[in-house]
mmCIF file of C-alpha atoms in Angstrom:
data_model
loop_
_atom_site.group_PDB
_atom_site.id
_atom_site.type_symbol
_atom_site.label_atom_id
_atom_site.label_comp_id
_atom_site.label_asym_id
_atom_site.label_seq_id
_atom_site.Cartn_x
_atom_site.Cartn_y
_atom_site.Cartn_z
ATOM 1 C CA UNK A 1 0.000 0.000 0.000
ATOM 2 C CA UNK A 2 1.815 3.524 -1.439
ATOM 3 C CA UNK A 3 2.147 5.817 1.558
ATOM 4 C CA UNK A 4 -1.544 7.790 1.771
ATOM 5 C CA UNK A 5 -2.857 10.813 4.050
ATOM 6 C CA UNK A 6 -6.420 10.471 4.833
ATOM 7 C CA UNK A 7 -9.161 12.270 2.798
ATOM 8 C CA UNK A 8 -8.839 16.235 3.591
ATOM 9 C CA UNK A 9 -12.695 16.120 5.063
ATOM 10 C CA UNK A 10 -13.613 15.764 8.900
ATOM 11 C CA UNK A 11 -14.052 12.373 10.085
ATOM 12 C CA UNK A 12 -17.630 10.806 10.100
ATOM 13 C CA UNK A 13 -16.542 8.907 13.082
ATOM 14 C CA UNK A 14 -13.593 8.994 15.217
ATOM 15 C CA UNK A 15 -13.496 5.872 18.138
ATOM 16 C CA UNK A 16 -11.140 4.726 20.482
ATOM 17 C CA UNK A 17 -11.533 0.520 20.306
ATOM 18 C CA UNK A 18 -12.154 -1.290 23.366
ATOM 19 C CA UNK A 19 -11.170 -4.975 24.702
ATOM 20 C CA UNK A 20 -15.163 -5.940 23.690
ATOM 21 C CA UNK A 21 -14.343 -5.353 20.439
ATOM 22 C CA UNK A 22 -11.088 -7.350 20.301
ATOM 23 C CA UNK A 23 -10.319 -11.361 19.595
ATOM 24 C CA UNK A 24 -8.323 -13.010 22.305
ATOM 25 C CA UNK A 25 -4.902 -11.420 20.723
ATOM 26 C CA UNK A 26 -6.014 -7.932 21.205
ATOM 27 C CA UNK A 27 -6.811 -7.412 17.239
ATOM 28 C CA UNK A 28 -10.044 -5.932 16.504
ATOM 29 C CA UNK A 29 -12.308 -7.720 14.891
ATOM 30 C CA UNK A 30 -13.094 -7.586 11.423
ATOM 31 C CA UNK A 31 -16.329 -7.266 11.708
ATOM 32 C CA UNK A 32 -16.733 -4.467 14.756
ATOM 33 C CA UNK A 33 -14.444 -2.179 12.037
ATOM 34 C CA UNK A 34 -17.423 -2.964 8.799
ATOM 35 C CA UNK A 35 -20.185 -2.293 11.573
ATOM 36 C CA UNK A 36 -18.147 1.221 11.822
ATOM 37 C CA UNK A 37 -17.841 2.253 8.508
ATOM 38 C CA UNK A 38 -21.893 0.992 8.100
ATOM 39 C CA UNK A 39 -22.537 3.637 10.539
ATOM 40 C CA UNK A 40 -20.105 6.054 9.082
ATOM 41 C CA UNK A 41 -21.867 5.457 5.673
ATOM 42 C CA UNK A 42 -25.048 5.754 6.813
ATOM 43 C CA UNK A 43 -24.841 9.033 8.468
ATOM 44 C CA UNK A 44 -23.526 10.384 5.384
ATOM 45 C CA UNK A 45 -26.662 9.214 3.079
ATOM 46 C CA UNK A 46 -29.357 10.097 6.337
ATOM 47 C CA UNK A 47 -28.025 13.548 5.734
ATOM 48 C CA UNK A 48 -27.908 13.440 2.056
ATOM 49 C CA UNK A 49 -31.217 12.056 1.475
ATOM 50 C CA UNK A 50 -33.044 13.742 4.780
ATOM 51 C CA UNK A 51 -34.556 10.602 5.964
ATOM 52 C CA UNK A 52 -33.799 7.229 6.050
ATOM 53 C CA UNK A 53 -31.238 5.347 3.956
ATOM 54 C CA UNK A 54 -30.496 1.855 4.142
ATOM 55 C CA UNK A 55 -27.722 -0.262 3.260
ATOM 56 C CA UNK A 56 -28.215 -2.351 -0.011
ATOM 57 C CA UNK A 57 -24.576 -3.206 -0.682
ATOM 58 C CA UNK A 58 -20.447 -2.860 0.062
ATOM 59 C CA UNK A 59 -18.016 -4.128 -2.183
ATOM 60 C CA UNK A 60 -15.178 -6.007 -1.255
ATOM 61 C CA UNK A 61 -12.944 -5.052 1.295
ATOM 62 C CA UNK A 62 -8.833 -6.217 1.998
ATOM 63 C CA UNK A 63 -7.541 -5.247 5.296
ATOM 64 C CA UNK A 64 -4.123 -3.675 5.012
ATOM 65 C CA UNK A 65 -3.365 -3.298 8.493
ATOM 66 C CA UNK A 66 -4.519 -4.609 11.914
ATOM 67 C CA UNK A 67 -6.166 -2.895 14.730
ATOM 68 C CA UNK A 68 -5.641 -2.906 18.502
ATOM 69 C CA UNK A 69 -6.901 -2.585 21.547
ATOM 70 C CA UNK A 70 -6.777 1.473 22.837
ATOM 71 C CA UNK A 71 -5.997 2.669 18.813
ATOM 72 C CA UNK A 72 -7.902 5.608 17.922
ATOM 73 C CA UNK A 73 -10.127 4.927 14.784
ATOM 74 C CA UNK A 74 -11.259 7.558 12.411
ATOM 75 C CA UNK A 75 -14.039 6.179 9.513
ATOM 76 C CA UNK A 76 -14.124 8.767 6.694
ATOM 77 C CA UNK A 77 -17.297 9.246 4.302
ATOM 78 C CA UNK A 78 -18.196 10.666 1.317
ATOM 79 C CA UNK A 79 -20.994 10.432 -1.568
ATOM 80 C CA UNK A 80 -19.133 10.013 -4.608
ATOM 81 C CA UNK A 81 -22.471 9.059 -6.888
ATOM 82 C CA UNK A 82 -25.987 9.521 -6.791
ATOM 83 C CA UNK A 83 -28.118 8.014 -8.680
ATOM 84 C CA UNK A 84 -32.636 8.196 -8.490
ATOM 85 C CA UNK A 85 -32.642 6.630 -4.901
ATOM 86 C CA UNK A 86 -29.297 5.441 -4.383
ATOM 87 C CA UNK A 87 -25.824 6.816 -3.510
ATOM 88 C CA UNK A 88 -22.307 5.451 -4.015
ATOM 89 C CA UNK A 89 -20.672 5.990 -0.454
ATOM 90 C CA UNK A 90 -16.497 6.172 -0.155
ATOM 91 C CA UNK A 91 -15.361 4.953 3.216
ATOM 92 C CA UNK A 92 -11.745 4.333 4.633
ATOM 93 C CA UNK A 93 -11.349 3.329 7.931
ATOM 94 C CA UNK A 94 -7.614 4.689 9.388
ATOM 95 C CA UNK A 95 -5.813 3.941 12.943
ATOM 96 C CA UNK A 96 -4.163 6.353 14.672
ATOM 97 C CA UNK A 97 -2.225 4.720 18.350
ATOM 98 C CA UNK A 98 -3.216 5.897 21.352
ATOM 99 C CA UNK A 99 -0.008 7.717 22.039
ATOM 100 C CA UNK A 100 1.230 8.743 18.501
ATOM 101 C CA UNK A 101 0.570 10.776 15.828
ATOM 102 C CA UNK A 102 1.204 8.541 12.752
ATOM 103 C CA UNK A 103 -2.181 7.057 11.208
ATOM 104 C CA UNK A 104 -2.183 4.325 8.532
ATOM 105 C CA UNK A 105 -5.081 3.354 6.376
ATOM 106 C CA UNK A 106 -6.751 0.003 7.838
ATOM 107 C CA UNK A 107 -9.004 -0.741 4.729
ATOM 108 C CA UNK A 108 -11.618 0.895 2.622
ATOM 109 C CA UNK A 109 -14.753 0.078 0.547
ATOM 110 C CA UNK A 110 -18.062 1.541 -1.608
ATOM 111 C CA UNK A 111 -21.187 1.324 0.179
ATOM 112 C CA UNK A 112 -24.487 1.756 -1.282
ATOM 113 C CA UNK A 113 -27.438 3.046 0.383
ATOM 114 C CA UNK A 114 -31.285 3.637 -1.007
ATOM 115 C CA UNK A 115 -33.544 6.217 0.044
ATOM 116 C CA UNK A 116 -36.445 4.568 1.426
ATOM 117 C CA UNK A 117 -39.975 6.162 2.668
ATOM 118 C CA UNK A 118 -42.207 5.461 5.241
ATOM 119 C CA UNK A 119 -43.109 2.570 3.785
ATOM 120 C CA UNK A 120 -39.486 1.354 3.481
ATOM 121 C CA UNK A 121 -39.787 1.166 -0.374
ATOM 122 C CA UNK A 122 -36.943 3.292 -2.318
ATOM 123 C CA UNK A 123 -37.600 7.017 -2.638
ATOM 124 C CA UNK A 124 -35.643 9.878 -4.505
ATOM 125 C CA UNK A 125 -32.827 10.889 -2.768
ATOM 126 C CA UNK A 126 -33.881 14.643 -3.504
ATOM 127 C CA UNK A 127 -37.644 14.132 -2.099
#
């Protein structure tokens, strides 16, 4: 992985991981980190499409790095498409250690969220 900075916007999230979250090695799990950038993603497309959005898909994902116990994590979001009810979400998760300054890029993926109504069928994003 080429040496990155992370995206020039503010954080969606920013969390400092916990032993709950951690396998019996002190590595975060996999899965705590995609429930993260879910939420990360999802704030970004409530906004977006003033209501609710829901999650429809994510594309693959490689982890480049691991995650421990006490590291700060910052999830960073941003709509990169929108289409009639859906919108292409950027996220990369990066870990910053508790007592450093040097963050490195943990992973990243596309989600997609839909607009849905009331009546939790897909709405336009602009209505």
């Amino acid at each position: 992985m080429p040496d990155r900075t992370p995206p020039a916007i503010e954080p969606s999230i920013r969390v400092s991981t916990m032993p709950a979250d951690a396998n019996a090695y002190g590595d975060i799990f996999g899965g705590w980190l995609v429930g993260q950038m879910d939420l990360a993603a999802g704030l970004v497309a409530a906004r977006r499409a003033k209501g609710r959005a829901v999650t429809v898909a994510m594309d693959s994902m490689q982890f480049h790095a691991p995650v421990a116990v006490g590291d700060e994590v910052s999830v960073y979001a941003q709509i990169v498409k929108i289409g009639r009810s859906s919108m292409l979400i950027e996220v990369e998760a990066w870990r910053r250690c508790r007592h450093g300054e040097e963050r490195e890029l943990v992973t990243q993926a596309n989600f997609t969220f839909v607009a849905v109504g009331e009546d939790r069928k897909p709405r336009p994003v602009d209505g």
